[in-house]
Amino acid sequence: MSARPLIVAAGTGPQHVVLGDHMTIKIHGRDTGGTLAQIEATCGPQVGPPLHIHHGEEEMFFVIEGEFEFVCGDLRTTGGPGTVVRLPRDIPHRFKNVGDTVGRLLITLTPAGAEEMFEAIGALTPEQQSDIPRVIALAAQYGIEILGGP
C-alpha cells in the first residue's frame, strides 16, 4: 500500500454507468494496495442491481441521500441518510433505491476488486449491457455471481 495520502475532490473520479447506476470510483484498489476501494453510486428511483453474490469481497454501504432497501440472505431492511449496512461475501444480496427521487450511496469494498468489474461493465455500450448473458459472464471473471430476480 502506498504511504501517501489520497484526496479525491467532490465530483471527481472515473465515472461509469453500470446497469443503470452511475458509479464514481473515488478510491481504486490500486491506490490502496488492494485493501479497499470506495465508490459513490447514484441510483435513480426504483433502480438497483439484481440479486448477486460477491465471492471475493464484502461491501459496506453508507446512504448519503434517498431511501434504499437492502436484501442479504433472509435479511430485508430499508434505510435513509446515515444508514450503514455491511453485507458479507458469499451471501446473495442486492440493494435498490425504493424512493421517488435519486439516491446516493458510498460503497466500500474490502478487499478491493469489484471496482474493476464496474469499469469493465461501464465500458460496454447500453446495448451491450442489455445482453444479460454477456454481463453475467463478465461479472463472473471478477468473482461476482449474478443470480437475477428481485
mmCIF file of C-alpha atoms in Angstrom:
data_model
loop_
_atom_site.group_PDB
_atom_site.id
_atom_site.type_symbol
_atom_site.label_atom_id
_atom_site.label_comp_id
_atom_site.label_asym_id
_atom_site.label_seq_id
_atom_site.Cartn_x
_atom_site.Cartn_y
_atom_site.Cartn_z
ATOM 1 C CA MET A 1 0.000 0.000 0.000
ATOM 2 C CA SER A 2 1.150 3.492 -0.761
ATOM 3 C CA ALA A 3 2.150 5.590 2.226
ATOM 4 C CA ARG A 4 0.980 8.757 0.506
ATOM 5 C CA PRO A 5 -2.325 10.396 1.397
ATOM 6 C CA LEU A 6 -5.072 10.418 -1.188
ATOM 7 C CA ILE A 7 -7.562 13.248 -1.597
ATOM 8 C CA VAL A 8 -10.401 12.940 -4.108
ATOM 9 C CA ALA A 9 -12.421 16.115 -4.529
ATOM 10 C CA ALA A 10 -16.211 16.132 -4.675
ATOM 11 C CA GLY A 11 -17.482 15.462 -8.172
ATOM 12 C CA THR A 12 -14.244 13.825 -9.332
ATOM 13 C CA GLY A 13 -13.154 10.269 -10.056
ATOM 14 C CA PRO A 14 -13.641 7.932 -13.001
ATOM 15 C CA GLN A 15 -17.345 7.561 -13.798
ATOM 16 C CA HIS A 16 -19.150 4.550 -15.233
ATOM 17 C CA VAL A 17 -22.804 3.695 -15.876
ATOM 18 C CA VAL A 18 -23.375 0.124 -14.717
ATOM 19 C CA LEU A 19 -26.825 -1.387 -15.324
ATOM 20 C CA GLY A 20 -28.466 1.986 -14.769
ATOM 21 C CA ASP A 21 -26.432 3.030 -11.722
ATOM 22 C CA HIS A 22 -23.887 5.845 -12.052
ATOM 23 C CA MET A 23 -20.680 4.742 -10.336
ATOM 24 C CA THR A 24 -17.846 7.132 -9.484
ATOM 25 C CA ILE A 25 -14.717 5.344 -8.337
ATOM 26 C CA LYS A 26 -13.427 7.526 -5.520
ATOM 27 C CA ILE A 27 -10.653 5.177 -4.352
ATOM 28 C CA HIS A 28 -9.402 2.367 -6.587
ATOM 29 C CA GLY A 29 -7.771 -0.760 -5.231
ATOM 30 C CA ARG A 30 -4.519 0.193 -6.953
ATOM 31 C CA ASP A 31 -4.454 3.257 -4.644
ATOM 32 C CA THR A 32 -4.584 1.090 -1.502
ATOM 33 C CA GLY A 33 -2.528 -1.954 -2.417
ATOM 34 C CA GLY A 34 -5.809 -3.802 -2.899
ATOM 35 C CA THR A 35 -7.017 -3.406 0.699
ATOM 36 C CA LEU A 36 -10.161 -1.459 -0.168
ATOM 37 C CA ALA A 37 -11.993 0.557 -2.781
ATOM 38 C CA GLN A 38 -14.696 3.194 -2.432
ATOM 39 C CA ILE A 39 -17.388 4.041 -4.943
ATOM 40 C CA GLU A 40 -20.086 6.679 -4.923
ATOM 41 C CA ALA A 41 -23.218 5.278 -6.541
ATOM 42 C CA THR A 42 -26.048 7.454 -7.823
ATOM 43 C CA CYS A 43 -29.215 5.457 -8.385
ATOM 44 C CA GLY A 44 -32.454 6.578 -9.984
ATOM 45 C CA PRO A 45 -35.808 5.839 -8.364
ATOM 46 C CA GLN A 46 -36.640 2.132 -8.268
ATOM 47 C CA VAL A 47 -33.159 1.217 -9.588
ATOM 48 C CA GLY A 48 -30.610 -1.235 -8.200
ATOM 49 C CA PRO A 49 -28.621 -4.291 -9.234
ATOM 50 C CA PRO A 50 -30.113 -7.786 -9.436
ATOM 51 C CA LEU A 51 -29.540 -10.329 -6.690
ATOM 52 C CA HIS A 52 -25.853 -11.312 -6.757
ATOM 53 C CA ILE A 53 -23.012 -12.794 -4.719
ATOM 54 C CA HIS A 54 -19.532 -11.371 -4.195
ATOM 55 C CA HIS A 55 -17.143 -14.264 -3.654
ATOM 56 C CA GLY A 56 -14.078 -12.084 -3.091
ATOM 57 C CA GLU A 57 -15.114 -9.039 -1.101
ATOM 58 C CA GLU A 58 -17.501 -7.641 1.462
ATOM 59 C CA GLU A 59 -19.500 -4.489 0.826
ATOM 60 C CA MET A 60 -20.391 -1.714 3.208
ATOM 61 C CA PHE A 61 -22.963 0.902 2.258
ATOM 62 C CA PHE A 62 -23.474 4.377 3.681
ATOM 63 C CA VAL A 63 -26.690 6.018 2.498
ATOM 64 C CA ILE A 64 -25.982 9.652 1.575
ATOM 65 C CA GLU A 65 -29.351 10.536 0.031
ATOM 66 C CA GLY A 66 -32.582 8.682 -0.607
ATOM 67 C CA GLU A 67 -34.268 5.586 0.764
ATOM 68 C CA PHE A 68 -32.732 2.189 -0.012
ATOM 69 C CA GLU A 69 -33.831 -1.372 0.514
ATOM 70 C CA PHE A 70 -31.090 -3.887 1.274
ATOM 71 C CA VAL A 71 -31.544 -7.637 0.980
ATOM 72 C CA CYS A 72 -28.882 -10.044 2.264
ATOM 73 C CA GLY A 73 -29.858 -13.675 2.660
ATOM 74 C CA ASP A 74 -33.014 -13.629 4.815
ATOM 75 C CA LEU A 75 -32.459 -10.037 5.991
ATOM 76 C CA ARG A 76 -34.520 -7.295 4.357
ATOM 77 C CA THR A 77 -34.271 -3.736 5.648
ATOM 78 C CA THR A 78 -34.811 -0.182 4.479
ATOM 79 C CA GLY A 79 -32.771 2.851 5.454
ATOM 80 C CA GLY A 80 -32.328 6.511 4.675
ATOM 81 C CA PRO A 81 -29.478 9.011 5.049
ATOM 82 C CA GLY A 82 -26.914 7.969 7.633
ATOM 83 C CA THR A 83 -27.812 4.270 7.483
ATOM 84 C CA VAL A 84 -24.822 1.900 7.304
ATOM 85 C CA VAL A 85 -25.184 -1.680 6.062
ATOM 86 C CA ARG A 86 -22.449 -4.350 5.905
ATOM 87 C CA LEU A 87 -23.017 -7.251 3.504
ATOM 88 C CA PRO A 88 -20.677 -10.243 3.933
ATOM 89 C CA ARG A 89 -19.201 -12.094 0.976
ATOM 90 C CA ASP A 90 -20.722 -15.364 -0.276
ATOM 91 C CA ILE A 91 -24.302 -14.388 0.651
ATOM 92 C CA PRO A 92 -26.838 -13.414 -2.044
ATOM 93 C CA HIS A 93 -27.680 -9.730 -1.745
ATOM 94 C CA ARG A 94 -28.901 -6.634 -3.548
ATOM 95 C CA PHE A 95 -29.853 -3.038 -2.942
ATOM 96 C CA LYS A 96 -32.470 -0.811 -4.535
ATOM 97 C CA ASN A 97 -33.439 2.833 -4.357
ATOM 98 C CA VAL A 98 -37.053 2.464 -3.223
ATOM 99 C CA GLY A 99 -37.722 6.207 -3.137
ATOM 100 C CA ASP A 100 -39.172 8.577 -5.702
ATOM 101 C CA THR A 101 -36.010 10.662 -6.053
ATOM 102 C CA VAL A 102 -32.398 9.994 -6.994
ATOM 103 C CA GLY A 103 -30.430 8.347 -4.190
ATOM 104 C CA ARG A 104 -26.710 8.202 -3.432
ATOM 105 C CA LEU A 105 -24.589 5.639 -1.635
ATOM 106 C CA LEU A 106 -20.961 5.416 -0.604
ATOM 107 C CA ILE A 107 -19.881 1.805 -1.133
ATOM 108 C CA THR A 108 -16.723 0.404 0.468
ATOM 109 C CA LEU A 109 -15.319 -2.872 -0.875
ATOM 110 C CA THR A 110 -12.902 -4.918 1.232
ATOM 111 C CA PRO A 111 -10.681 -6.111 -0.218
ATOM 112 C CA ALA A 112 -10.759 -4.148 -3.459
ATOM 113 C CA GLY A 113 -11.555 -5.794 -6.782
ATOM 114 C CA ALA A 114 -15.183 -5.292 -7.727
ATOM 115 C CA GLU A 115 -14.424 -1.759 -8.907
ATOM 116 C CA GLU A 116 -12.601 -3.403 -11.831
ATOM 117 C CA MET A 117 -15.849 -5.164 -12.773
ATOM 118 C CA PHE A 118 -17.665 -1.807 -12.672
ATOM 119 C CA GLU A 119 -15.042 -0.428 -15.058
ATOM 120 C CA ALA A 120 -15.420 -3.402 -17.415
ATOM 121 C CA ILE A 121 -19.222 -3.291 -17.496
ATOM 122 C CA GLY A 122 -19.172 0.508 -17.696
ATOM 123 C CA ALA A 123 -17.012 0.248 -20.834
ATOM 124 C CA LEU A 124 -19.867 -1.594 -22.584
ATOM 125 C CA THR A 125 -22.440 0.317 -24.604
ATOM 126 C CA PRO A 126 -26.010 0.416 -23.245
ATOM 127 C CA GLU A 127 -26.969 -2.159 -25.890
ATOM 128 C CA GLN A 128 -24.142 -4.460 -24.759
ATOM 129 C CA GLN A 129 -25.194 -4.011 -21.118
ATOM 130 C CA SER A 130 -28.685 -5.191 -22.053
ATOM 131 C CA ASP A 131 -27.119 -8.501 -23.196
ATOM 132 C CA ILE A 132 -27.572 -10.108 -19.781
ATOM 133 C CA PRO A 133 -25.626 -13.352 -20.533
ATOM 134 C CA ARG A 134 -22.677 -11.164 -21.561
ATOM 135 C CA VAL A 135 -22.860 -9.139 -18.327
ATOM 136 C CA ILE A 136 -23.193 -12.325 -16.238
ATOM 137 C CA ALA A 137 -20.087 -13.816 -17.896
ATOM 138 C CA LEU A 138 -18.130 -10.594 -17.432
ATOM 139 C CA ALA A 139 -19.066 -10.340 -13.743
ATOM 140 C CA ALA A 140 -18.007 -13.960 -13.201
ATOM 141 C CA GLN A 141 -14.491 -13.038 -14.329
ATOM 142 C CA TYR A 142 -14.331 -10.826 -11.212
ATOM 143 C CA GLY A 143 -15.762 -13.394 -8.783
ATOM 144 C CA ILE A 144 -19.288 -11.969 -8.831
ATOM 145 C CA GLU A 145 -22.203 -14.300 -9.489
ATOM 146 C CA ILE A 146 -25.327 -12.597 -10.822
ATOM 147 C CA LEU A 147 -28.426 -14.540 -9.798
ATOM 148 C CA GLY A 148 -31.064 -12.140 -11.141
ATOM 149 C CA GLY A 149 -34.567 -11.723 -9.819
ATOM 150 C CA PRO A 150 -35.925 -9.165 -7.376
#
